[in-house]
Amino acid sequence: MDVLHRLAGIAYHSRKADRLAAHPHADPFAAAVLDPAYPLVVVVHDEAASQVRNPFEQALIGPLLRALADPATYGLDAVDGLGVVVPHRAQRAALQQAFPKLSVLDPATGLPGRSAVDTVERFQGGERTVVLVSATESDRGYLLASAGFLLDPRRLTVAVSRAKRKMVLVASRTVFSLFSPDEGTFANALRWKNLLSRTCTTELWAGDRDGVRVEVWGGAGEASASTDIHG
């Protein structure tokens, strides 16, 4: 979709008319995140103690994954419909176990042969209708000590360039407020910060989920079409 990729500062062109289908949602959080008017959505939360696995993000995205995979609504499959990108194998394993319907079983072994959930390095296939990123890391000390592993710009580029109709980025507020004296890490962190300060500037929903503050911010529309996250 033209607007989606231009908003993220990535040169990728497809039909602007491609938007996620509209479906009603009883959960206002899910309704805000999956609003088809906003092809790029950032979900910011205040959980701040996770490293390679984040149970809070797993619970937070659960209603979104179930809705997107539900045949009665979006009916997205694990092959070219839905992609869930995570930075660490621990989060991948937890999500694959929690959402078995997002895996395709190997008919010969009966074991998962392909999954909608994977790390950036192993993300299979081409474009997906919807790509959801679980940033996972939220512990400030860990983020700084890992030398910008999460903030590597290739991770963000892969997620945005693979999303045909919608990209959802779920991340702790820690990620967007991170300051590092390292020049490279600082520059990479700025790309994430620009998603909120320049691109996703419309607040779609705010409230508590499991006792943690969560905000949903959207980016869309011609007024924002020229915005770039690269600073």
mmCIF file of C-alpha atoms in Angstrom:
data_model
loop_
_atom_site.group_PDB
_atom_site.id
_atom_site.type_symbol
_atom_site.label_atom_id
_atom_site.label_comp_id
_atom_site.label_asym_id
_atom_site.label_seq_id
_atom_site.Cartn_x
_atom_site.Cartn_y
_atom_site.Cartn_z
ATOM 1 C CA MET A 1 0.000 0.000 0.000
ATOM 2 C CA ASP A 2 1.388 3.349 -1.062
ATOM 3 C CA VAL A 3 0.586 5.259 2.133
ATOM 4 C CA LEU A 4 1.933 2.580 4.475
ATOM 5 C CA HIS A 5 5.390 2.406 2.990
ATOM 6 C CA ARG A 6 5.727 6.122 2.386
ATOM 7 C CA LEU A 7 4.874 6.792 6.013
ATOM 8 C CA ALA A 8 7.689 4.526 7.101
ATOM 9 C CA GLY A 9 10.224 6.230 4.891
ATOM 10 C CA ILE A 10 10.720 3.181 2.686
ATOM 11 C CA ALA A 11 10.468 3.375 -1.093
ATOM 12 C CA TYR A 12 7.926 0.687 -1.865
ATOM 13 C CA HIS A 13 4.959 1.252 -4.128
ATOM 14 C CA SER A 14 1.704 -0.648 -4.477
ATOM 15 C CA ARG A 15 -1.971 0.225 -4.761
ATOM 16 C CA LYS A 16 -3.111 2.823 -2.283
ATOM 17 C CA ALA A 17 -6.618 1.343 -2.333
ATOM 18 C CA ASP A 18 -5.420 -1.802 -0.542
ATOM 19 C CA ARG A 19 -6.720 -1.442 2.979
ATOM 20 C CA LEU A 20 -7.528 -3.992 5.631
ATOM 21 C CA ALA A 21 -11.201 -4.968 5.562
ATOM 22 C CA ALA A 22 -13.448 -3.373 8.179
ATOM 23 C CA HIS A 23 -14.971 -5.634 10.837
ATOM 24 C CA PRO A 24 -16.706 -4.784 14.122
ATOM 25 C CA HIS A 25 -14.884 -5.584 17.375
ATOM 26 C CA ALA A 26 -16.395 -5.696 20.847
ATOM 27 C CA ASP A 27 -12.970 -4.945 22.317
ATOM 28 C CA PRO A 28 -12.227 -1.217 21.804
ATOM 29 C CA PHE A 29 -8.486 -1.894 21.933
ATOM 30 C CA ALA A 30 -8.689 -4.374 19.053
ATOM 31 C CA ALA A 31 -11.032 -2.057 17.155
ATOM 32 C CA ALA A 32 -8.503 0.768 17.391
ATOM 33 C CA VAL A 33 -5.501 -1.311 16.355
ATOM 34 C CA LEU A 34 -7.304 -2.927 13.415
ATOM 35 C CA ASP A 35 -8.972 0.259 12.158
ATOM 36 C CA PRO A 36 -8.483 0.064 8.360
ATOM 37 C CA ALA A 37 -8.087 3.840 8.126
ATOM 38 C CA TYR A 38 -4.640 3.540 9.737
ATOM 39 C CA PRO A 39 -2.244 1.259 7.827
ATOM 40 C CA LEU A 40 0.573 1.878 10.296
ATOM 41 C CA VAL A 41 -0.164 1.529 14.014
ATOM 42 C CA VAL A 42 2.131 1.732 17.032
ATOM 43 C CA VAL A 43 0.991 0.203 20.319
ATOM 44 C CA VAL A 44 2.963 1.666 23.235
ATOM 45 C CA HIS A 45 2.854 0.106 26.694
ATOM 46 C CA ASP A 46 4.478 0.785 30.067
ATOM 47 C CA GLU A 47 5.742 -2.731 30.895
ATOM 48 C CA ALA A 48 9.478 -2.310 31.453
ATOM 49 C CA ALA A 49 11.073 -5.481 32.813
ATOM 50 C CA SER A 50 11.345 -7.905 29.880
ATOM 51 C CA GLN A 51 14.387 -9.094 27.962
ATOM 52 C CA VAL A 52 14.081 -11.999 25.501
ATOM 53 C CA ARG A 53 10.512 -12.954 26.374
ATOM 54 C CA ASN A 54 7.573 -10.680 27.151
ATOM 55 C CA PRO A 55 4.431 -12.360 28.575
ATOM 56 C CA PHE A 56 2.635 -9.008 28.699
ATOM 57 C CA GLU A 57 3.059 -8.423 24.961
ATOM 58 C CA GLN A 58 1.941 -11.998 24.340
ATOM 59 C CA ALA A 59 -1.286 -11.334 26.244
ATOM 60 C CA LEU A 60 -1.695 -7.909 24.656
ATOM 61 C CA ILE A 61 -1.546 -9.131 21.067
ATOM 62 C CA GLY A 62 -3.622 -12.255 21.734
ATOM 63 C CA PRO A 63 -6.989 -10.651 20.844
ATOM 64 C CA LEU A 64 -5.447 -9.202 17.674
ATOM 65 C CA LEU A 65 -4.026 -12.523 16.489
ATOM 66 C CA ARG A 66 -7.255 -14.373 17.208
ATOM 67 C CA ALA A 67 -9.295 -11.785 15.309
ATOM 68 C CA LEU A 68 -6.943 -11.757 12.328
ATOM 69 C CA ALA A 69 -6.894 -15.563 12.085
ATOM 70 C CA ASP A 70 -10.647 -15.988 12.636
ATOM 71 C CA PRO A 71 -12.289 -17.357 9.446
ATOM 72 C CA ALA A 72 -15.443 -15.415 10.338
ATOM 73 C CA THR A 73 -13.593 -12.086 10.055
ATOM 74 C CA TYR A 74 -10.216 -11.628 8.375
ATOM 75 C CA GLY A 75 -9.310 -15.303 8.001
ATOM 76 C CA LEU A 76 -5.586 -14.656 7.555
ATOM 77 C CA ASP A 77 -3.398 -17.748 7.278
ATOM 78 C CA ALA A 78 0.230 -18.421 8.177
ATOM 79 C CA VAL A 79 1.444 -18.562 4.580
ATOM 80 C CA ASP A 80 0.712 -15.146 3.086
ATOM 81 C CA GLY A 81 -1.934 -13.637 5.356
ATOM 82 C CA LEU A 82 -0.397 -12.935 8.759
ATOM 83 C CA GLY A 83 3.192 -12.453 9.839
ATOM 84 C CA VAL A 84 4.320 -11.966 13.444
ATOM 85 C CA VAL A 85 7.910 -10.778 13.748
ATOM 86 C CA VAL A 86 9.865 -11.083 17.013
ATOM 87 C CA PRO A 87 13.550 -10.456 17.808
ATOM 88 C CA HIS A 88 14.177 -13.501 20.001
ATOM 89 C CA ARG A 89 13.571 -17.251 19.808
ATOM 90 C CA ALA A 90 12.137 -17.327 23.342
ATOM 91 C CA GLN A 91 9.285 -15.019 22.358
ATOM 92 C CA ARG A 92 8.800 -16.946 19.132
ATOM 93 C CA ALA A 93 8.479 -20.250 21.000
ATOM 94 C CA ALA A 94 6.035 -18.787 23.520
ATOM 95 C CA LEU A 95 3.793 -17.345 20.797
ATOM 96 C CA GLN A 96 3.899 -20.492 18.684
ATOM 97 C CA GLN A 97 2.853 -22.558 21.694
ATOM 98 C CA ALA A 98 0.105 -20.128 22.710
ATOM 99 C CA PHE A 99 -1.325 -19.800 19.178
ATOM 100 C CA PRO A 100 -0.983 -23.191 17.441
ATOM 101 C CA LYS A 101 -3.446 -22.154 14.724
ATOM 102 C CA LEU A 102 -0.765 -19.809 13.399
ATOM 103 C CA SER A 103 1.369 -22.796 12.378
ATOM 104 C CA VAL A 104 1.092 -25.076 9.350
ATOM 105 C CA LEU A 105 1.713 -28.728 10.203
ATOM 106 C CA ASP A 106 4.038 -30.881 8.153
ATOM 107 C CA PRO A 107 1.812 -33.719 6.851
ATOM 108 C CA ALA A 108 4.695 -36.189 7.090
ATOM 109 C CA THR A 109 5.646 -35.521 10.705
ATOM 110 C CA GLY A 110 2.600 -33.820 12.181
ATOM 111 C CA LEU A 111 4.910 -31.147 13.563
ATOM 112 C CA PRO A 112 4.787 -27.415 12.763
ATOM 113 C CA GLY A 113 6.516 -26.982 9.429
ATOM 114 C CA ARG A 114 5.786 -23.304 8.977
ATOM 115 C CA SER A 115 4.554 -20.622 11.323
ATOM 116 C CA ALA A 116 3.290 -17.074 11.030
ATOM 117 C CA VAL A 117 5.543 -16.297 14.010
ATOM 118 C CA ASP A 118 9.282 -16.026 13.495
ATOM 119 C CA THR A 119 12.378 -13.920 13.987
ATOM 120 C CA VAL A 120 13.404 -11.396 11.351
ATOM 121 C CA GLU A 121 16.348 -13.587 10.372
ATOM 122 C CA ARG A 122 14.078 -16.561 9.668
ATOM 123 C CA PHE A 123 10.982 -14.766 8.462
ATOM 124 C CA GLN A 124 9.752 -16.849 5.557
ATOM 125 C CA GLY A 125 7.984 -15.866 2.380
ATOM 126 C CA GLY A 126 7.253 -12.544 0.775
ATOM 127 C CA GLU A 127 4.576 -10.028 1.631
ATOM 128 C CA ARG A 128 1.852 -10.613 4.192
ATOM 129 C CA THR A 129 -1.515 -8.908 4.402
ATOM 130 C CA VAL A 130 -0.781 -7.894 7.989
ATOM 131 C CA VAL A 131 2.559 -7.837 9.783
ATOM 132 C CA LEU A 132 2.669 -7.478 13.562
ATOM 133 C CA VAL A 133 5.925 -6.822 15.405
ATOM 134 C CA SER A 134 6.344 -7.739 19.069
ATOM 135 C CA ALA A 135 9.449 -5.773 20.082
ATOM 136 C CA THR A 136 9.667 -7.886 23.273
ATOM 137 C CA GLU A 137 12.587 -6.076 24.911
ATOM 138 C CA SER A 138 11.542 -3.498 27.501
ATOM 139 C CA ASP A 139 14.240 -3.568 30.201
ATOM 140 C CA ARG A 140 16.246 -0.372 29.722
ATOM 141 C CA GLY A 141 19.519 -1.858 30.936
ATOM 142 C CA TYR A 142 19.153 -4.856 28.650
ATOM 143 C CA LEU A 143 18.319 -2.654 25.657
ATOM 144 C CA LEU A 144 21.502 -0.655 26.192
ATOM 145 C CA ALA A 145 23.680 -3.685 26.942
ATOM 146 C CA SER A 146 22.543 -5.546 23.823
ATOM 147 C CA ALA A 147 24.208 -2.881 21.674
ATOM 148 C CA GLY A 148 21.117 -2.007 19.693
ATOM 149 C CA PHE A 149 20.177 -5.552 18.650
ATOM 150 C CA LEU A 150 16.471 -4.707 18.647
ATOM 151 C CA LEU A 151 17.048 -1.290 17.101
ATOM 152 C CA ASP A 152 18.914 -2.596 14.058
ATOM 153 C CA PRO A 153 17.126 -0.695 11.236
ATOM 154 C CA ARG A 154 16.923 -3.845 9.119
ATOM 155 C CA ARG A 155 14.369 -5.277 11.543
ATOM 156 C CA LEU A 156 12.041 -2.332 11.067
ATOM 157 C CA THR A 157 12.609 -2.278 7.311
ATOM 158 C CA VAL A 158 11.718 -5.958 6.914
ATOM 159 C CA ALA A 159 8.502 -5.529 8.891
ATOM 160 C CA VAL A 160 7.302 -2.472 6.995
ATOM 161 C CA SER A 161 8.294 -3.649 3.524
ATOM 162 C CA ARG A 162 6.522 -7.007 3.964
ATOM 163 C CA ALA A 163 3.165 -5.543 5.078
ATOM 164 C CA LYS A 164 0.663 -5.149 2.230
ATOM 165 C CA ARG A 165 -2.268 -3.648 4.124
ATOM 166 C CA LYS A 166 -1.287 -3.058 7.726
ATOM 167 C CA MET A 167 1.740 -3.038 10.006
ATOM 168 C CA VAL A 168 1.338 -3.055 13.792
ATOM 169 C CA LEU A 169 4.338 -2.375 16.003
ATOM 170 C CA VAL A 170 3.967 -3.295 19.688
ATOM 171 C CA ALA A 171 6.715 -1.941 21.930
ATOM 172 C CA SER A 172 7.431 -0.660 25.407
ATOM 173 C CA ARG A 173 7.679 3.053 26.042
ATOM 174 C CA THR A 174 11.245 2.301 27.114
ATOM 175 C CA VAL A 175 12.171 1.676 23.480
ATOM 176 C CA PHE A 176 10.879 5.067 22.382
ATOM 177 C CA SER A 177 12.579 6.943 25.232
ATOM 178 C CA LEU A 178 15.944 5.178 25.056
ATOM 179 C CA PHE A 179 19.057 7.354 25.064
ATOM 180 C CA SER A 180 22.465 5.916 24.275
ATOM 181 C CA PRO A 181 25.859 7.650 24.135
ATOM 182 C CA ASP A 182 26.748 5.328 21.254
ATOM 183 C CA GLU A 183 26.245 7.243 18.014
ATOM 184 C CA GLY A 184 24.949 4.279 16.023
ATOM 185 C CA THR A 185 22.516 3.126 18.694
ATOM 186 C CA PHE A 186 21.295 6.696 19.156
ATOM 187 C CA ALA A 187 20.623 7.067 15.418
ATOM 188 C CA ASN A 188 18.766 3.759 15.267
ATOM 189 C CA ALA A 189 16.700 4.635 18.338
ATOM 190 C CA LEU A 190 15.750 7.917 16.663
ATOM 191 C CA ARG A 191 14.023 5.997 13.853
ATOM 192 C CA TRP A 192 11.724 4.361 16.384
ATOM 193 C CA LYS A 193 11.111 7.665 18.172
ATOM 194 C CA ASN A 194 10.146 9.302 14.885
ATOM 195 C CA LEU A 195 7.387 6.739 14.428
ATOM 196 C CA LEU A 196 5.604 8.414 17.331
ATOM 197 C CA SER A 197 6.769 12.007 17.026
ATOM 198 C CA ARG A 198 6.334 12.357 13.248
ATOM 199 C CA THR A 199 4.393 9.449 11.794
ATOM 200 C CA CYS A 200 1.873 7.856 14.156
ATOM 201 C CA THR A 201 0.523 11.018 15.725
ATOM 202 C CA THR A 202 -3.191 10.231 16.026
ATOM 203 C CA GLU A 203 -4.200 8.704 19.346
ATOM 204 C CA LEU A 204 -6.745 5.970 18.613
ATOM 205 C CA TRP A 205 -7.161 4.482 22.088
ATOM 206 C CA ALA A 206 -5.674 4.661 25.578
ATOM 207 C CA GLY A 207 -6.347 2.656 28.717
ATOM 208 C CA ASP A 208 -5.132 -0.154 30.944
ATOM 209 C CA ARG A 209 -4.614 -3.789 29.940
ATOM 210 C CA ASP A 210 -3.857 -6.140 32.822
ATOM 211 C CA GLY A 211 -3.016 -3.126 34.967
ATOM 212 C CA VAL A 212 -0.508 -1.674 32.489
ATOM 213 C CA ARG A 213 -0.966 1.599 30.625
ATOM 214 C CA VAL A 214 -1.362 1.102 26.862
ATOM 215 C CA GLU A 215 -1.756 3.630 24.048
ATOM 216 C CA VAL A 216 -2.590 3.055 20.376
ATOM 217 C CA TRP A 217 -1.271 5.549 17.836
ATOM 218 C CA GLY A 218 -2.065 5.576 14.128
ATOM 219 C CA GLY A 219 -0.508 7.060 11.027
ATOM 220 C CA ALA A 220 -2.569 7.608 7.881
ATOM 221 C CA GLY A 221 -3.969 10.196 5.501
ATOM 222 C CA GLU A 222 -2.605 12.529 2.883
ATOM 223 C CA ALA A 223 -1.485 15.072 5.473
ATOM 224 C CA SER A 224 1.021 12.541 6.833
ATOM 225 C CA ALA A 225 1.983 10.906 3.558
ATOM 226 C CA SER A 226 5.321 12.688 3.209
ATOM 227 C CA THR A 227 6.458 12.017 6.768
ATOM 228 C CA ASP A 228 9.721 10.109 7.073
ATOM 229 C CA ILE A 229 11.042 8.291 10.149
ATOM 230 C CA HIS A 230 14.696 8.779 9.309
ATOM 231 C CA GLY A 231 14.983 12.223 10.823
#
